[in-house]
Tab-separated table of C-alpha atoms and ligand atoms in Angstrom:
chain	number	residue	atom	x	y	z
A	252	MET	CA	0.000	0.000	0.000
A	253	THR	CA	1.308	3.506	-0.803
A	254	PRO	CA	2.397	5.358	2.394
A	255	ARG	CA	0.029	8.205	3.137
A	256	PRO	CA	1.212	11.570	4.523
A	257	ARG	CA	0.190	12.211	8.133
A	258	GLY	CA	-3.019	14.057	8.703
A	259	THR	CA	-4.747	12.972	5.507
A	260	GLU	CA	-8.199	11.457	5.932
A	261	THR	CA	-8.750	7.687	5.960
A	262	PRO	CA	-8.862	6.445	2.376
A	263	SER	CA	-12.214	5.184	1.118
A	264	GLU	CA	-12.706	1.434	0.569
A	265	GLU	CA	-12.636	2.126	-3.154
A	266	ALA	CA	-9.340	4.044	-2.893
A	267	VAL	CA	-7.811	1.094	-1.017
A	268	ARG	CA	-9.028	-1.338	-3.690
A	269	LEU	CA	-7.420	0.767	-6.409
A	270	GLU	CA	-3.994	0.852	-4.752
A	271	SER	CA	-1.361	-1.210	-6.552
A	272	GLY	CA	-0.741	-3.403	-3.499
A	273	SER	CA	-4.388	-4.300	-2.852
A	274	ALA	CA	-5.558	-7.919	-2.953
A	275	THR	CA	-7.654	-7.031	-6.012
A	276	ALA	CA	-4.764	-5.449	-7.909
A	277	ARG	CA	-2.540	-8.457	-7.197
A	278	LEU	CA	-5.226	-10.917	-8.279
A	279	HIS	CA	-5.894	-8.942	-11.432
A	280	ARG	CA	-2.201	-8.843	-12.383
A	281	GLU	CA	-2.085	-12.608	-11.955
A	282	ALA	CA	-5.354	-13.061	-13.903
A	283	ALA	CA	-3.981	-11.013	-16.801
A	284	ARG	CA	-0.930	-13.294	-17.012
A	285	TYR	CA	-3.134	-16.325	-17.705
A	286	MET	CA	-6.375	-15.039	-19.243
A	287	VAL	CA	-6.740	-12.424	-21.968
A	288	GLY	CA	-7.620	-9.172	-20.276
A	289	GLY	CA	-7.699	-11.134	-17.029
A	290	THR	CA	-11.245	-12.310	-17.675
A	291	SER	CA	-13.476	-14.997	-19.194
A	292	ARG	CA	-16.313	-12.628	-20.096
A	293	ILE	CA	-16.376	-9.515	-22.227
A	294	HIS	CA	-18.688	-7.510	-20.013
A	295	TYR	CA	-16.957	-8.009	-16.735
A	296	PHE	CA	-14.002	-5.773	-17.304
A	297	TYR	CA	-14.060	-2.076	-16.372
A	298	PRO	CA	-10.949	0.041	-15.861
A	299	PRO	CA	-8.617	-0.320	-14.148
A	300	TYR	CA	-9.974	-3.706	-13.020
A	301	PRO	CA	-13.253	-5.087	-11.674
A	302	ILE	CA	-13.958	-6.018	-8.079
A	303	TYR	CA	-13.115	-9.680	-7.431
A	304	ALA	CA	-15.798	-11.652	-5.609
A	305	ARG	CA	-14.995	-13.721	-2.544
A	306	SER	CA	-18.485	-14.733	-1.442
A	307	GLY	CA	-22.133	-13.894	-1.722
A	308	SER	CA	-25.052	-14.276	0.646
A	309	GLY	CA	-28.593	-13.188	-0.190
A	310	CYS	CA	-28.450	-9.757	-1.803
A	311	ARG	CA	-24.917	-9.026	-0.577
A	312	LEU	CA	-21.565	-9.732	-2.206
A	313	THR	CA	-18.222	-9.541	-0.409
A	314	ASP	CA	-15.106	-8.819	-2.439
A	315	VAL	CA	-11.551	-10.011	-1.825
A	316	GLU	CA	-10.830	-6.842	0.200
A	317	GLY	CA	-13.590	-7.886	2.607
A	318	VAL	CA	-15.871	-5.071	1.416
A	319	GLU	CA	-19.560	-5.939	1.335
A	320	ARG	CA	-21.864	-4.371	-1.275
A	321	LEU	CA	-25.496	-4.743	-2.279
A	322	ASP	CA	-25.536	-6.844	-5.430
A	323	PHE	CA	-28.012	-5.403	-7.930
A	324	LEU	CA	-26.460	-7.378	-10.788
A	325	ASN	CA	-26.869	-10.981	-9.581
A	326	ASN	CA	-24.617	-12.630	-12.121
A	327	MET	CA	-26.052	-10.637	-14.986
A	328	THR	CA	-29.670	-11.033	-13.747
A	329	SER	CA	-29.519	-14.827	-13.432
A	330	LEU	CA	-29.835	-15.128	-9.613
A	331	ILE	CA	-33.441	-14.326	-8.833
A	332	HIS	CA	-32.988	-15.419	-5.187
A	333	GLY	CA	-29.593	-13.771	-4.788
A	334	HIS	CA	-26.521	-15.670	-3.601
A	335	ALA	CA	-26.373	-18.989	-1.756
A	336	ASP	CA	-30.137	-19.219	-1.350
A	337	PRO	CA	-30.740	-21.950	1.272
A	338	HIS	CA	-33.502	-23.725	-0.714
A	339	VAL	CA	-31.484	-23.780	-3.915
A	340	ASN	CA	-28.355	-24.810	-2.019
A	341	ARG	CA	-30.187	-27.683	-0.336
A	342	ALA	CA	-31.440	-28.952	-3.696
A	343	ILE	CA	-27.909	-28.762	-5.125
A	344	VAL	CA	-26.348	-30.548	-2.144
A	345	GLU	CA	-28.963	-33.311	-2.183
A	346	GLN	CA	-28.309	-33.872	-5.879
A	347	LEU	CA	-24.536	-33.541	-5.386
A	348	GLU	CA	-24.616	-36.494	-3.031
A	349	ARG	CA	-26.324	-38.568	-5.709
A	350	GLY	CA	-23.866	-37.559	-8.432
A	351	THR	CA	-23.137	-34.518	-10.556
A	352	ALA	CA	-23.723	-35.780	-14.093
A	353	TYR	CA	-25.040	-38.873	-15.813
A	354	SER	CA	-25.262	-40.048	-19.395
A	355	GLU	CA	-28.850	-40.990	-18.506
A	356	PRO	CA	-31.814	-38.647	-18.128
A	357	SER	CA	-32.890	-37.936	-14.558
A	358	GLU	CA	-35.959	-36.942	-12.574
A	359	PRO	CA	-35.065	-33.258	-11.889
A	360	GLU	CA	-34.883	-32.700	-15.660
A	361	VAL	CA	-38.386	-34.095	-16.145
A	362	ARG	CA	-39.758	-32.024	-13.261
A	363	LEU	CA	-38.249	-28.752	-14.465
A	364	ALA	CA	-39.492	-29.455	-18.004
A	365	ARG	CA	-42.995	-30.031	-16.624
A	366	LEU	CA	-42.919	-26.815	-14.555
A	367	LEU	CA	-41.928	-24.705	-17.564
A	368	VAL	CA	-44.365	-26.337	-19.996
A	369	GLU	CA	-47.205	-25.917	-17.499
A	370	ARG	CA	-46.379	-22.223	-16.989
A	371	VAL	CA	-45.974	-21.037	-20.572
A	372	PRO	CA	-48.825	-21.941	-22.955
A	373	SER	CA	-46.692	-21.500	-26.119
A	374	ILE	CA	-44.174	-24.057	-24.803
A	375	GLU	CA	-45.555	-27.517	-25.522
A	376	ARG	CA	-42.167	-29.269	-25.502
A	377	ILE	CA	-38.766	-28.192	-24.264
A	378	ARG	CA	-35.086	-29.084	-24.820
A	379	PHE	CA	-32.418	-28.048	-22.312
A	380	ALA	CA	-28.987	-26.648	-23.204
A	381	ASN	CA	-26.115	-25.042	-21.305
A	382	SER	CA	-26.408	-21.332	-22.095
A	383	GLY	CA	-28.676	-18.759	-23.655
A	384	THR	CA	-26.342	-18.595	-26.652
A	385	GLU	CA	-26.761	-22.318	-27.246
A	386	ALA	CA	-30.525	-22.040	-26.898
A	387	VAL	CA	-30.670	-19.254	-29.508
A	388	MET	CA	-28.436	-21.261	-31.858
A	389	LEU	CA	-30.696	-24.288	-31.542
A	390	ALA	CA	-33.879	-22.257	-32.034
A	391	ILE	CA	-32.510	-20.797	-35.268
A	392	LYS	CA	-31.478	-24.227	-36.555
A	393	LEU	CA	-34.967	-25.538	-35.779
A	394	ALA	CA	-36.491	-22.629	-37.700
A	395	ARG	CA	-34.242	-23.285	-40.711
A	396	ALA	CA	-35.010	-26.997	-40.727
A	397	PHE	CA	-38.747	-26.359	-40.319
A	398	THR	CA	-39.028	-23.760	-43.089
A	399	GLY	CA	-36.299	-24.903	-45.473
A	400	ARG	CA	-35.101	-21.263	-45.570
A	401	GLY	CA	-31.800	-19.744	-44.483
A	402	SER	CA	-32.085	-16.090	-43.414
A	403	VAL	CA	-32.899	-14.583	-40.026
A	404	ALA	CA	-34.485	-11.243	-39.079
A	405	LYS	CA	-33.498	-9.523	-35.859
A	406	PHE	CA	-33.949	-6.097	-34.321
A	407	GLU	CA	-31.295	-3.423	-34.345
A	408	GLY	CA	-29.461	-3.056	-31.035
A	409	PHE	CA	-30.751	-6.356	-29.624
A	410	TYR	CA	-28.292	-8.841	-28.106
A	411	HIS	CA	-29.011	-12.571	-28.307
A	412	GLY	CA	-25.700	-14.115	-27.253
A	413	TYR	CA	-22.681	-14.867	-29.393
A	414	TYR	CA	-23.869	-17.257	-32.090
A	415	ASP	CA	-22.801	-15.942	-35.523
A	416	TYR	CA	-26.314	-15.456	-36.895
A	417	VAL	CA	-27.344	-13.025	-34.168
A	418	GLN	CA	-24.033	-11.187	-33.694
A	419	VAL	CA	-25.096	-8.452	-36.039
A	420	SER	CA	-26.059	-4.821	-35.425
A	421	TYR	CA	-26.202	-4.891	-31.639
A	422	SER	CA	-23.398	-2.377	-31.418
A	423	SER	CA	-23.941	-0.372	-34.594
A	424	GLY	CA	-23.978	3.406	-34.213
A	425	PRO	CA	-24.648	6.619	-36.118
A	426	GLY	CA	-21.523	6.082	-38.270
A	427	ASP	CA	-22.568	2.744	-39.761
A	428	TRP	CA	-26.196	1.991	-38.989
A	429	GLY	CA	-27.873	3.111	-42.234
A	430	THR	CA	-31.334	4.625	-42.207
A	431	GLN	CA	-34.031	4.140	-39.576
A	432	GLN	CA	-36.326	2.596	-42.196
A	433	ARG	CA	-33.641	0.191	-43.465
A	434	PRO	CA	-31.000	-0.445	-40.777
A	435	ALA	CA	-27.674	-1.785	-42.051
A	436	SER	CA	-26.542	-5.314	-41.190
A	437	VAL	CA	-23.276	-4.599	-39.361
A	438	PRO	CA	-21.162	-7.387	-37.798
A	439	SER	CA	-20.824	-6.781	-34.050
A	440	SER	CA	-17.801	-9.083	-33.771
A	441	GLY	CA	-14.845	-10.189	-35.822
A	442	GLY	CA	-14.625	-13.813	-36.885
A	443	LEU	CA	-18.163	-14.240	-38.213
A	444	ALA	CA	-18.687	-16.392	-41.296
A	445	ASP	CA	-18.613	-14.218	-44.467
A	446	SER	CA	-22.202	-15.056	-45.304
A	447	VAL	CA	-23.611	-13.834	-41.997
A	448	ALA	CA	-24.171	-10.120	-42.615
A	449	GLY	CA	-25.951	-10.897	-45.901
A	450	ASP	CA	-28.152	-13.533	-44.261
A	451	ILE	CA	-29.489	-11.227	-41.549
A	452	VAL	CA	-32.248	-8.701	-42.075
A	453	VAL	CA	-32.059	-5.971	-39.434
A	454	LEU	CA	-35.347	-4.406	-38.347
A	455	PRO	CA	-36.129	-1.218	-36.396
A	456	PHE	CA	-37.951	-2.025	-33.135
A	457	ASN	CA	-41.419	-0.555	-32.536
A	458	ASP	CA	-41.591	0.705	-36.148
A	459	ARG	CA	-44.471	-1.245	-37.659
A	460	GLN	CA	-44.381	0.346	-41.112
A	461	SER	CA	-40.686	-0.346	-41.701
A	462	VAL	CA	-40.955	-3.873	-40.322
A	463	GLU	CA	-43.910	-4.576	-42.594
A	464	ARG	CA	-42.014	-3.282	-45.635
A	465	LEU	CA	-38.766	-5.131	-44.848
A	466	LEU	CA	-40.555	-8.403	-44.118
A	467	GLY	CA	-42.567	-7.929	-47.312
A	468	GLU	CA	-39.290	-7.688	-49.253
A	469	HIS	CA	-37.400	-10.529	-47.537
A	470	GLY	CA	-40.162	-12.616	-45.982
A	471	ARG	CA	-40.006	-15.598	-48.305
A	472	SER	CA	-36.311	-16.188	-47.594
A	473	LEU	CA	-36.621	-15.751	-43.811
A	474	ALA	CA	-36.568	-18.829	-41.579
A	475	ALA	CA	-36.968	-16.906	-38.326
A	476	LEU	CA	-37.662	-13.571	-36.760
A	477	ILE	CA	-36.072	-13.377	-33.318
A	478	VAL	CA	-37.151	-10.726	-30.845
A	479	ASP	CA	-36.480	-10.070	-27.188
A	480	PRO	CA	-39.717	-8.674	-25.724
A	481	LEU	CA	-37.662	-6.425	-23.412
A	482	SER	CA	-34.166	-5.933	-24.784
A	483	ASN	CA	-31.534	-5.036	-22.216
A	484	ARG	CA	-28.930	-4.016	-24.768
A	485	ALA	CA	-31.340	-1.590	-26.455
A	486	GLY	CA	-32.078	0.068	-23.080
A	487	PHE	CA	-35.251	-1.930	-22.254
A	488	PRO	CA	-37.610	-0.257	-24.726
A	489	ARG	CA	-41.094	-1.569	-23.957
A	490	PRO	CA	-42.947	-2.963	-26.965
A	491	LEU	CA	-45.600	-0.484	-28.112
A	492	ASP	CA	-49.176	-1.662	-27.627
A	493	GLY	CA	-49.929	-4.511	-30.014
A	494	PHE	CA	-46.413	-4.587	-31.550
A	495	LEU	CA	-45.673	-8.190	-30.562
A	496	ASP	CA	-49.124	-9.332	-31.712
A	497	PHE	CA	-48.436	-7.576	-35.013
A	498	LEU	CA	-45.172	-9.579	-35.297
A	499	ARG	CA	-47.151	-12.741	-34.594
A	500	ARG	CA	-49.640	-11.992	-37.383
A	501	ILE	CA	-47.148	-10.956	-40.034
A	502	THR	CA	-44.727	-13.839	-39.414
A	503	ALA	CA	-47.634	-16.312	-39.579
A	504	GLN	CA	-48.711	-14.812	-42.930
A	505	LEU	CA	-45.181	-15.133	-44.331
A	506	GLY	CA	-44.430	-18.581	-42.894
A	507	ILE	CA	-41.601	-17.258	-40.673
A	508	VAL	CA	-40.904	-18.930	-37.315
A	509	LEU	CA	-41.354	-16.353	-34.528
A	510	ILE	CA	-38.767	-16.782	-31.757
A	511	PHE	CA	-39.038	-14.897	-28.467
A	512	ASP	CA	-35.675	-14.664	-26.740
A	513	GLU	CA	-36.723	-14.659	-23.083
A	514	VAL	CA	-33.272	-15.406	-21.669
A	515	ILE	CA	-33.566	-12.211	-19.593
A	516	SER	CA	-37.216	-11.239	-19.931
A	517	PHE	CA	-38.493	-14.458	-18.330
A	518	ARG	CA	-38.006	-12.461	-15.117
A	519	LEU	CA	-41.096	-10.424	-15.969
A	520	GLY	CA	-43.627	-12.870	-14.630
A	521	PHE	CA	-44.923	-16.373	-14.031
A	522	GLY	CA	-45.494	-16.916	-17.762
A	523	GLY	CA	-42.573	-14.731	-18.878
A	524	ALA	CA	-42.764	-11.524	-20.909
A	525	GLN	CA	-45.083	-13.155	-23.432
A	526	ALA	CA	-47.800	-13.436	-20.780
A	527	LYS	CA	-47.398	-9.718	-20.074
A	528	TYR	CA	-46.912	-8.222	-23.548
A	529	GLY	CA	-48.542	-10.853	-25.797
A	530	GLY	CA	-47.150	-12.311	-29.008
A	531	ASP	CA	-47.625	-16.102	-28.733
A	532	PRO	CA	-44.267	-17.174	-30.283
A	533	ASP	CA	-43.560	-20.468	-32.056
A	534	LEU	CA	-40.327	-20.923	-30.095
A	535	THR	CA	-38.991	-19.383	-26.878
A	536	THR	CA	-35.404	-19.365	-25.671
A	537	LEU	CA	-34.713	-19.375	-21.939
A	538	GLY	CA	-31.648	-19.215	-19.684
A	539	LYS	CA	-30.484	-17.237	-16.623
A	540	ILE	CA	-33.071	-17.515	-13.771
A	541	MET	CA	-34.394	-20.949	-14.762
A	542	GLY	CA	-31.046	-22.556	-13.908
A	543	GLY	CA	-31.136	-21.445	-10.268
A	544	GLY	CA	-27.649	-19.940	-10.606
A	545	LEU	CA	-25.999	-22.774	-12.556
A	546	PRO	CA	-25.204	-22.680	-16.296
A	547	VAL	CA	-28.356	-23.227	-18.343
A	548	GLY	CA	-30.293	-22.593	-21.513
A	549	ALA	CA	-33.433	-24.042	-23.084
A	550	VAL	CA	-35.558	-23.830	-26.176
A	551	GLY	CA	-39.239	-24.588	-25.988
A	552	GLY	CA	-42.167	-24.218	-28.320
A	553	CYS	CA	-44.897	-25.777	-30.388
A	554	ALA	CA	-44.809	-29.564	-30.572
A	555	GLU	CA	-44.661	-29.621	-34.380
A	556	ILE	CA	-41.373	-27.694	-34.595
A	557	MET	CA	-39.859	-29.251	-31.472
A	558	ALA	CA	-40.537	-32.702	-33.008
A	559	LEU	CA	-37.573	-32.043	-35.322
A	560	LEU	CA	-35.365	-32.873	-32.307
A	561	ASP	CA	-37.094	-36.186	-31.554
A	562	PRO	CA	-34.643	-39.137	-31.646
A	563	SER	CA	-37.240	-41.746	-30.693
A	564	THR	CA	-38.444	-42.518	-34.223
A	565	GLY	CA	-35.151	-42.402	-36.131
A	566	PRO	CA	-32.379	-39.860	-36.606
A	567	PRO	CA	-33.807	-36.427	-35.745
A	568	ALA	CA	-33.971	-33.721	-38.421
A	569	VAL	CA	-32.002	-31.397	-36.129
A	570	ALA	CA	-29.147	-32.919	-34.151
A	571	SER	CA	-28.558	-31.401	-30.727
A	572	GLY	CA	-26.489	-32.909	-27.960
A	573	GLY	CA	-24.398	-31.319	-25.235
A	574	THR	CA	-22.529	-33.459	-22.688
A	575	PHE	CA	-23.977	-31.343	-19.896
A	576	SER	CA	-27.416	-30.514	-21.350
A	577	GLY	CA	-30.106	-31.281	-18.769
A	578	ASN	CA	-27.414	-31.685	-16.127
A	579	PRO	CA	-29.061	-32.915	-12.893
A	580	LEU	CA	-27.353	-30.333	-10.657
A	581	THR	CA	-28.590	-27.475	-12.830
A	582	MET	CA	-32.027	-29.017	-13.156
A	583	ALA	CA	-32.344	-29.476	-9.377
A	584	ALA	CA	-31.191	-25.893	-8.756
A	585	GLY	CA	-33.503	-24.529	-11.439
A	586	LEU	CA	-36.472	-26.434	-10.078
A	587	ALA	CA	-35.859	-25.193	-6.521
A	588	ALA	CA	-35.517	-21.616	-7.773
A	589	MET	CA	-38.511	-21.614	-10.098
A	590	GLU	CA	-40.892	-23.426	-7.725
A	591	ARG	CA	-40.557	-20.492	-5.326
A	592	MET	CA	-41.274	-17.959	-8.069
A	593	THR	CA	-45.024	-17.966	-7.623
A	594	PRO	CA	-47.236	-15.257	-9.168
A	595	ALA	CA	-47.172	-13.506	-5.762
A	596	ALA	CA	-43.355	-13.577	-5.669
A	597	PHE	CA	-43.175	-11.993	-9.140
A	598	GLU	CA	-45.749	-9.373	-8.110
A	599	ARG	CA	-43.734	-8.433	-5.049
A	600	LEU	CA	-40.597	-7.945	-7.152
A	601	ASP	CA	-42.572	-5.887	-9.688
A	602	LEU	CA	-43.733	-3.506	-6.962
A	603	LEU	CA	-40.183	-3.150	-5.657
A	604	GLY	CA	-39.013	-2.488	-9.221
A	605	GLU	CA	-41.585	0.307	-9.588
A	606	ARG	CA	-40.458	1.828	-6.288
A	607	LEU	CA	-36.848	1.677	-7.460
A	608	ARG	CA	-37.536	3.283	-10.845
A	609	GLN	CA	-39.625	6.056	-9.271
A	610	GLY	CA	-37.092	6.758	-6.538
A	611	ALA	CA	-34.085	6.641	-8.857
A	612	ASN	CA	-35.705	8.819	-11.503
A	613	ALA	CA	-36.646	11.401	-8.869
A	614	SER	CA	-33.056	11.288	-7.600
A	615	LEU	CA	-31.597	11.847	-11.099
A	616	ALA	CA	-34.041	14.715	-11.689
A	617	ARG	CA	-33.017	16.319	-8.350
A	618	ALA	CA	-29.387	16.134	-9.457
A	619	GLY	CA	-30.328	17.703	-12.811
A	620	MET	CA	-28.862	14.742	-14.683
A	621	ASP	CA	-29.757	13.835	-18.232
A	622	ALA	CA	-30.280	10.213	-17.227
A	623	GLN	CA	-33.017	7.732	-16.299
A	624	LEU	CA	-33.645	4.308	-14.851
A	625	SER	CA	-35.567	2.345	-17.506
A	626	GLY	CA	-36.855	-1.222	-17.357
A	627	ASP	CA	-39.855	-3.226	-16.218
A	628	GLY	CA	-40.603	-5.626	-13.362
A	629	SER	CA	-37.416	-6.564	-11.544
A	630	LEU	CA	-35.147	-5.447	-14.428
A	631	PHE	CA	-33.673	-1.983	-14.725
A	632	ARG	CA	-31.062	-0.104	-16.649
A	633	LEU	CA	-29.386	3.195	-15.901
A	634	LEU	CA	-29.308	5.153	-19.154
A	635	PRO	CA	-27.436	8.401	-19.816
A	636	THR	CA	-30.462	10.056	-21.423
A	637	SER	CA	-33.783	11.308	-20.095
A	638	LYS	CA	-35.556	10.880	-23.461
A	639	PRO	CA	-38.109	8.061	-23.774
A	640	VAL	CA	-36.544	4.860	-25.102
A	641	VAL	CA	-38.375	3.407	-28.093
A	642	SER	CA	-35.555	1.539	-29.834
A	643	HIS	CA	-31.751	1.283	-30.128
A	644	ARG	CA	-31.640	4.700	-31.823
A	645	SER	CA	-33.125	6.417	-28.754
A	646	LEU	CA	-29.850	5.783	-26.917
A	647	PRO	CA	-27.105	8.433	-26.851
A	648	PHE	CA	-23.817	7.521	-28.556
A	649	ASP	CA	-21.670	10.557	-27.707
A	650	PRO	CA	-18.588	10.305	-25.461
A	651	ALA	CA	-20.178	12.608	-22.844
A	652	ALA	CA	-23.002	10.093	-22.322
A	653	GLY	CA	-20.433	7.301	-21.937
A	654	ALA	CA	-18.530	9.360	-19.367
A	655	LEU	CA	-21.728	10.103	-17.426
A	656	LEU	CA	-22.580	6.409	-17.219
A	657	ALA	CA	-19.019	5.442	-16.249
A	658	GLY	CA	-19.120	8.113	-13.508
A	659	LEU	CA	-22.433	6.842	-12.121
A	660	HIS	CA	-21.230	3.226	-12.232
A	661	ARG	CA	-18.069	4.163	-10.312
A	662	GLY	CA	-20.006	6.381	-7.907
A	663	LEU	CA	-22.466	3.611	-7.084
A	664	LEU	CA	-19.618	1.159	-6.531
A	665	GLU	CA	-18.091	3.624	-4.059
A	666	GLU	CA	-21.474	3.801	-2.324
A	667	GLY	CA	-21.613	0.013	-2.032
A	668	ILE	CA	-23.917	-0.782	-4.958
A	669	ILE	CA	-23.124	-3.211	-7.795
A	670	ILE	CA	-24.646	-2.775	-11.257
A	671	SER	CA	-23.009	-3.582	-14.600
A	672	ARG	CA	-20.671	-1.067	-16.178
A	673	ASP	CA	-23.300	-0.409	-18.849
A	674	GLY	CA	-26.030	0.256	-16.310
A	675	LEU	CA	-27.844	-3.095	-16.138
A	676	GLY	CA	-29.300	-4.176	-12.824
A	677	CYS	CA	-32.059	-6.254	-11.274
A	678	LEU	CA	-33.701	-7.124	-7.991
A	679	SER	CA	-33.601	-10.414	-6.122
A	680	THR	CA	-36.137	-11.899	-3.704
A	681	PRO	CA	-34.014	-11.301	-0.564
A	682	MET	CA	-34.341	-7.566	-1.259
A	683	GLY	CA	-37.058	-5.402	0.234
A	684	GLU	CA	-37.942	-1.733	0.429
A	685	ALA	CA	-34.898	-1.074	2.636
A	686	GLU	CA	-32.461	-2.244	-0.075
A	687	VAL	CA	-34.344	-0.339	-2.766
A	688	ASP	CA	-34.158	2.815	-0.667
A	689	LEU	CA	-30.428	2.234	-0.077
A	690	PHE	CA	-29.959	2.160	-3.848
A	691	VAL	CA	-31.797	5.463	-4.219
A	692	GLY	CA	-29.757	7.027	-1.402
A	693	ALA	CA	-26.537	5.800	-3.035
A	694	LEU	CA	-27.616	7.269	-6.362
A	695	ASP	CA	-28.377	10.580	-4.632
A	696	ALA	CA	-24.865	10.606	-3.198
A	697	ALA	CA	-23.125	9.501	-6.417
A	698	ALA	CA	-25.073	11.917	-8.649
A	699	GLY	CA	-24.680	14.729	-6.127
A	700	ARG	CA	-20.890	14.211	-6.041
A	701	MET	CA	-20.692	14.240	-9.839
A	702	GLY	CA	-22.762	17.438	-9.951
A	703	ARG	CA	-20.299	19.147	-7.584
A	704	ASN	CA	-17.183	18.069	-9.549
B	869	PLP	C1	-31.528	-11.738	-24.417
B	869	PLP	C2	-30.329	-12.622	-24.329
B	869	PLP	N1	-30.240	-13.689	-25.125
B	869	PLP	C3	-29.195	-14.533	-25.076
B	869	PLP	C4	-28.178	-14.324	-24.195
B	869	PLP	C5	-27.020	-15.277	-24.132
B	869	PLP	O1	-27.082	-16.015	-22.956
B	869	PLP	P1	-25.744	-16.665	-22.347
B	869	PLP	O2	-24.921	-15.530	-21.842
B	869	PLP	O3	-26.264	-17.571	-21.267
B	869	PLP	O4	-25.083	-17.388	-23.457
B	869	PLP	C6	-28.215	-13.228	-23.342
B	869	PLP	C7	-27.132	-12.967	-22.382
B	869	PLP	O5	-27.087	-12.020	-21.670
B	869	PLP	C8	-29.317	-12.346	-23.426
B	869	PLP	O6	-29.388	-11.277	-22.653
């Protein structure tokens, strides 16, 4: 630790963490020697280095410095009951004692499948996978095999994981995004197959006229239209009234498979976002909360399309495996987590989410900041704009907006609050009004400090 001159005030916990001799700094230097950028995940890095977790309990996370913070990120929204939930832990331990993985199917898999099929009317059959990315990949392959077509339509600014055929136009900006009526198909990563950009039709969200025209032009070559009912990456724009039902109608007319990516939005209620906003998709992809904190993904949907995966009557039309798909530990954890998410539990989180958005937006207004807390239900996102968010193009792309968000992220961390560096956050069931009010107080302090500087 750097020696401090006498008489200076005690350094903040954040200042200690940022010193070159801190446990975090040492761990990060070691991490960077063995892993690129010191990390396994693109989103987890923020300069100079992220906090390193030591343990979590309920809605609190303790870092390797011993500093405890309120965790409003919950492993990127996947932990609906927070950390080390006793019910989920018990289910994992009981399964652990019976074995961690089998080549054979097991009872927890059947029970979780039943729970999900019974909750979501559009899901008649389900297939488990290991991540949301895998689920999206499988859903698109099913759509191609079902329709005999190759192309995919997706919305501008929407993230669906890192399968080639969805890694397009989620990070496009004013320099390369084309017109609002005809957004350009821009690769969001290097290394995609050459054919990808040409095989993806990019649509503007909440713009019925443009969607109708673009689908009219490309419809007969499109296997699938994939949409996230509440897209985090696009700032959580809510679908305009009837927009998802319109997508349902037009895709049915054109013979396109409609996929709802509910990897995040399944948090919105007992039957997911589709029960709240409508749309009745052919296929739904799931992940995050339904794995109870362990790695998971799933695709579910109408029996006719899902039958393409059926190995019981001969080689299936679509081959999908996965050594760990339907893993009993994950299935047991997911079942324990989801069983406790009753309609009343979702409703409680929704009310807390409303309280948080109201309190945070009042706090940002008091500080005179051009920012807002968007979102729905237990999901929220801090955005460096106060304008209503309708689609990807409502978001600000100037460096000042980026600096504002980085400042708020850092300020909240100093106040003991964890959200993602791009503003994503969520609630967990161990939270109550007290934790929500602590968030608002922390935002008051962070925004107030930035206003003074
Ligand atoms: C909407 C959506 N779809 C798919 C994915 C990919 O899921 P995973 O990270 O489990 O691969 C994500 C991840 O955040 C997501 O938000």
